[in-house]
mmCIF file of C-alpha atoms in Angstrom:
data_model
loop_
_atom_site.group_PDB
_atom_site.id
_atom_site.type_symbol
_atom_site.label_atom_id
_atom_site.label_comp_id
_atom_site.label_asym_id
_atom_site.label_seq_id
_atom_site.Cartn_x
_atom_site.Cartn_y
_atom_site.Cartn_z
ATOM 1 C CA MET A 13 0.672 15.912 17.132
ATOM 2 C CA ILE A 14 -2.104 13.080 16.647
ATOM 3 C CA GLN A 15 -4.086 15.815 14.886
ATOM 4 C CA ARG A 16 -1.432 16.725 12.198
ATOM 5 C CA ILE A 17 -1.976 16.277 8.402
ATOM 6 C CA GLN A 18 0.277 13.172 7.965
ATOM 7 C CA THR A 19 -2.224 11.542 10.408
ATOM 8 C CA VAL A 20 -4.639 11.900 7.806
ATOM 9 C CA TYR A 21 -2.512 10.559 5.077
ATOM 10 C CA LEU A 22 -1.321 7.575 7.117
ATOM 11 C CA PHE A 23 -5.200 7.054 7.737
ATOM 12 C CA LEU A 24 -6.088 7.435 4.170
ATOM 13 C CA VAL A 25 -3.084 4.807 3.327
ATOM 14 C CA ALA A 26 -4.773 2.105 5.599
ATOM 15 C CA VAL A 27 -8.194 2.596 4.254
ATOM 16 C CA LEU A 28 -7.198 2.731 0.937
ATOM 17 C CA MET A 29 -5.175 -0.671 1.556
ATOM 18 C CA VAL A 30 -8.308 -2.237 3.106
ATOM 19 C CA VAL A 31 -10.588 -1.309 -0.002
ATOM 20 C CA SER A 32 -7.688 -2.579 -2.439
ATOM 21 C CA MET A 33 -8.054 -5.887 -0.343
ATOM 22 C CA ALA A 34 -11.600 -6.121 -1.080
ATOM 23 C CA LEU A 35 -11.826 -5.513 -4.734
ATOM 24 C CA PRO A 36 -10.288 -7.458 -7.920
ATOM 25 C CA VAL A 37 -7.302 -6.714 -9.283
ATOM 26 C CA GLY A 38 -8.373 -7.462 -12.793
ATOM 27 C CA ASP A 39 -9.733 -10.225 -15.380
ATOM 28 C CA PHE A 40 -7.709 -12.628 -17.765
ATOM 29 C CA TYR A 41 -9.297 -12.782 -21.254
ATOM 30 C CA ASN A 42 -8.639 -15.924 -23.872
ATOM 31 C CA ASP A 43 -10.954 -18.173 -26.168
ATOM 32 C CA ALA A 44 -11.784 -20.654 -23.044
ATOM 33 C CA GLY A 45 -13.468 -17.721 -21.159
ATOM 34 C CA VAL A 46 -12.736 -15.137 -18.389
ATOM 35 C CA TRP A 47 -11.300 -15.407 -14.994
ATOM 36 C CA GLU A 48 -10.801 -13.094 -12.370
ATOM 37 C CA MET A 49 -7.790 -12.271 -10.390
ATOM 38 C CA THR A 50 -8.228 -10.536 -6.730
ATOM 39 C CA ASN A 51 -5.383 -9.833 -4.241
ATOM 40 C CA LEU A 52 -6.319 -13.134 -2.581
ATOM 41 C CA HIS A 53 -6.866 -15.808 -5.291
ATOM 42 C CA TYR A 54 -7.237 -16.445 -9.176
ATOM 43 C CA THR A 55 -10.709 -17.486 -9.844
ATOM 44 C CA LEU A 56 -9.858 -19.899 -12.804
ATOM 45 C CA VAL A 57 -12.294 -20.702 -16.094
ATOM 46 C CA ASP A 58 -13.860 -23.755 -14.600
ATOM 47 C CA GLY A 59 -14.416 -22.421 -11.057
ATOM 48 C CA THR A 60 -11.187 -23.861 -9.314
ATOM 49 C CA LEU A 61 -9.308 -21.259 -7.033
ATOM 50 C CA SER A 62 -5.598 -20.883 -7.170
ATOM 51 C CA LEU A 63 -3.848 -18.864 -3.875
ATOM 52 C CA LYS A 64 -0.653 -17.848 -5.490
ATOM 53 C CA PRO A 65 -1.950 -14.102 -5.650
ATOM 54 C CA CYS A 66 -2.353 -14.572 -1.420
ATOM 55 C CA VAL A 67 1.108 -12.506 -1.478
ATOM 56 C CA LEU A 68 -0.565 -9.467 -2.364
ATOM 57 C CA PHE A 69 -3.129 -9.793 0.344
ATOM 58 C CA PHE A 70 -0.104 -10.259 2.877
ATOM 59 C CA LEU A 71 1.606 -7.000 1.326
ATOM 60 C CA LEU A 72 -1.673 -4.961 1.714
ATOM 61 C CA VAL A 73 -2.538 -6.114 5.335
ATOM 62 C CA VAL A 74 1.101 -5.347 6.755
ATOM 63 C CA VAL A 75 0.935 -1.798 4.863
ATOM 64 C CA ALA A 76 -2.437 -0.906 6.524
ATOM 65 C CA ALA A 77 -1.031 -2.528 9.868
ATOM 66 C CA LEU A 78 2.210 -0.419 9.715
ATOM 67 C CA SER A 79 0.125 2.464 8.744
ATOM 68 C CA LEU A 80 -2.015 2.246 11.667
ATOM 69 C CA ALA A 81 0.783 1.773 13.937
ATOM 70 C CA ALA A 82 2.545 5.018 12.528
ATOM 71 C CA ILE A 83 -0.415 6.971 13.429
ATOM 72 C CA PHE A 84 -0.238 6.118 17.416
ATOM 73 C CA LEU A 85 3.640 6.373 17.530
ATOM 74 C CA TYR A 86 3.261 10.276 17.068
ATOM 75 C CA LYS A 87 5.778 10.926 19.844
ATOM 76 C CA LYS A 88 8.818 8.910 17.924
ATOM 77 C CA ARG A 89 9.216 10.869 14.960
ATOM 78 C CA ARG A 90 12.144 8.858 13.522
ATOM 79 C CA LEU A 91 10.375 5.552 13.791
ATOM 80 C CA GLN A 92 6.922 6.879 12.157
ATOM 81 C CA ILE A 93 9.199 8.078 9.493
ATOM 82 C CA ARG A 94 11.043 4.517 8.944
ATOM 83 C CA LEU A 95 7.246 2.732 9.027
ATOM 84 C CA ALA A 96 6.316 4.928 6.469
ATOM 85 C CA ILE A 97 9.207 4.100 4.013
ATOM 86 C CA THR A 98 9.069 0.319 4.766
ATOM 87 C CA GLY A 99 5.391 0.919 3.847
ATOM 88 C CA THR A 100 6.202 2.522 0.745
ATOM 89 C CA PHE A 101 8.924 -0.134 0.014
ATOM 90 C CA LEU A 102 6.352 -2.897 0.411
ATOM 91 C CA LEU A 103 3.831 -1.160 -2.174
ATOM 92 C CA VAL A 104 6.423 -1.004 -4.570
ATOM 93 C CA ALA A 105 6.968 -4.794 -4.085
ATOM 94 C CA TYR A 106 3.171 -5.188 -4.303
ATOM 95 C CA TYR A 107 3.385 -4.012 -8.066
ATOM 96 C CA VAL A 108 6.560 -6.047 -8.646
ATOM 97 C CA VAL A 109 4.590 -9.162 -7.337
ATOM 98 C CA ALA A 110 1.475 -8.335 -9.189
ATOM 99 C CA ALA A 111 3.493 -7.980 -12.440
ATOM 100 C CA CYS A 112 5.056 -11.247 -11.752
ATOM 101 C CA LEU A 113 1.681 -12.799 -11.175
ATOM 102 C CA ILE A 114 -0.018 -11.390 -14.203
ATOM 103 C CA ILE A 115 2.651 -12.290 -16.601
ATOM 104 C CA PHE A 116 3.172 -15.962 -15.093
ATOM 105 C CA ALA A 117 -0.405 -16.436 -14.408
ATOM 106 C CA ASP A 118 -2.132 -19.846 -14.587
ATOM 107 C CA GLY A 119 -3.296 -20.964 -17.949
ATOM 108 C CA GLN A 120 -2.213 -17.910 -19.706
ATOM 109 C CA ASP A 121 -1.501 -18.999 -23.238
ATOM 110 C CA ASP A 122 -2.877 -16.691 -25.457
ATOM 111 C CA SER A 123 -4.828 -14.593 -22.727
ATOM 112 C CA GLY A 124 -4.899 -10.513 -22.061
ATOM 113 C CA PHE A 125 -5.426 -8.936 -19.034
ATOM 114 C CA ALA A 126 -7.574 -6.126 -18.186
ATOM 115 C CA PRO A 127 -6.582 -4.316 -14.810
ATOM 116 C CA SER A 128 -9.231 -3.291 -12.693
ATOM 117 C CA TRP A 129 -9.000 0.566 -11.245
ATOM 118 C CA SER A 130 -8.258 -1.089 -7.960
ATOM 119 C CA LEU A 131 -4.987 -1.414 -9.287
ATOM 120 C CA CYS A 132 -4.219 2.317 -8.894
ATOM 121 C CA LEU A 133 -4.956 2.599 -5.169
ATOM 122 C CA PRO A 134 -1.316 1.331 -4.030
ATOM 123 C CA LEU A 135 0.067 4.128 -6.094
ATOM 124 C CA VAL A 136 -1.924 6.681 -4.412
ATOM 125 C CA SER A 137 -1.176 5.248 -0.988
ATOM 126 C CA ILE A 138 2.457 5.358 -1.998
ATOM 127 C CA ILE A 139 1.706 9.402 -2.785
ATOM 128 C CA LEU A 140 0.028 10.064 0.506
ATOM 129 C CA ASN A 141 2.950 7.874 2.261
ATOM 130 C CA TRP A 142 5.526 10.500 0.520
ATOM 131 C CA LEU A 143 3.524 13.321 1.854
ATOM 132 C CA ALA A 144 3.129 11.683 5.612
ATOM 133 C CA ILE A 145 7.109 11.579 5.525
ATOM 134 C CA ARG A 146 7.424 15.242 4.355
ATOM 135 C CA GLY A 147 4.841 16.384 6.989
ATOM 136 C CA ILE A 148 6.622 14.126 9.755
ATOM 137 C CA ASN A 149 10.100 15.603 8.614
ATOM 138 C CA ARG A 150 8.707 18.969 9.107
ATOM 139 C CA ASP A 151 7.605 18.454 12.516
ATOM 140 C CA GLU A 152 11.102 16.816 13.453
ATOM 141 C CA MET A 153 12.713 19.804 12.334
ATOM 142 C CA LEU A 154 10.303 21.982 14.161
ATOM 143 C CA VAL A 155 10.903 20.467 17.599
ATOM 144 C CA ARG A 156 14.793 20.537 16.774
ATOM 145 C CA SER A 157 14.593 24.094 16.137
ATOM 146 C CA TYR A 158 12.833 24.640 19.473
ATOM 147 C CA ASP A 159 15.484 22.698 21.177
ATOM 148 C CA ARG A 160 18.352 24.558 19.396
ATOM 149 C CA ILE A 161 16.547 27.976 21.176
ATOM 150 C CA ARG A 162 16.295 26.488 24.760
#
């Protein structure tokens, strides 16, 4: 079962999470200048770092680890489904935390936020997790139908 399509989906989720960890989330703009927000820290205008967004990095690491673990748990399909669902909920939590961090950013009085394209990678991962869950459910139903025939 490791050669099934859901394995590809789960592997792509893990790869997208690693790529998302390395790329910036977006930039804040105001009269004082521009500062960058990554999944690990803010780089403020004066060059200092604020580690408030490190929660985003932690969520991405956990989702990548869950996806990789689910790949190798192909014999335990129910557990594999639970891990994929947990990863999906953590990705939704990623967007909630990211929105809070963007709204309540340090030094954001009259500033705007320009998101990076990498902010859509967790959304793509949510879709891939959903596809993986569907594939795992199909396998589970197939195995159960074979058990009924015996």
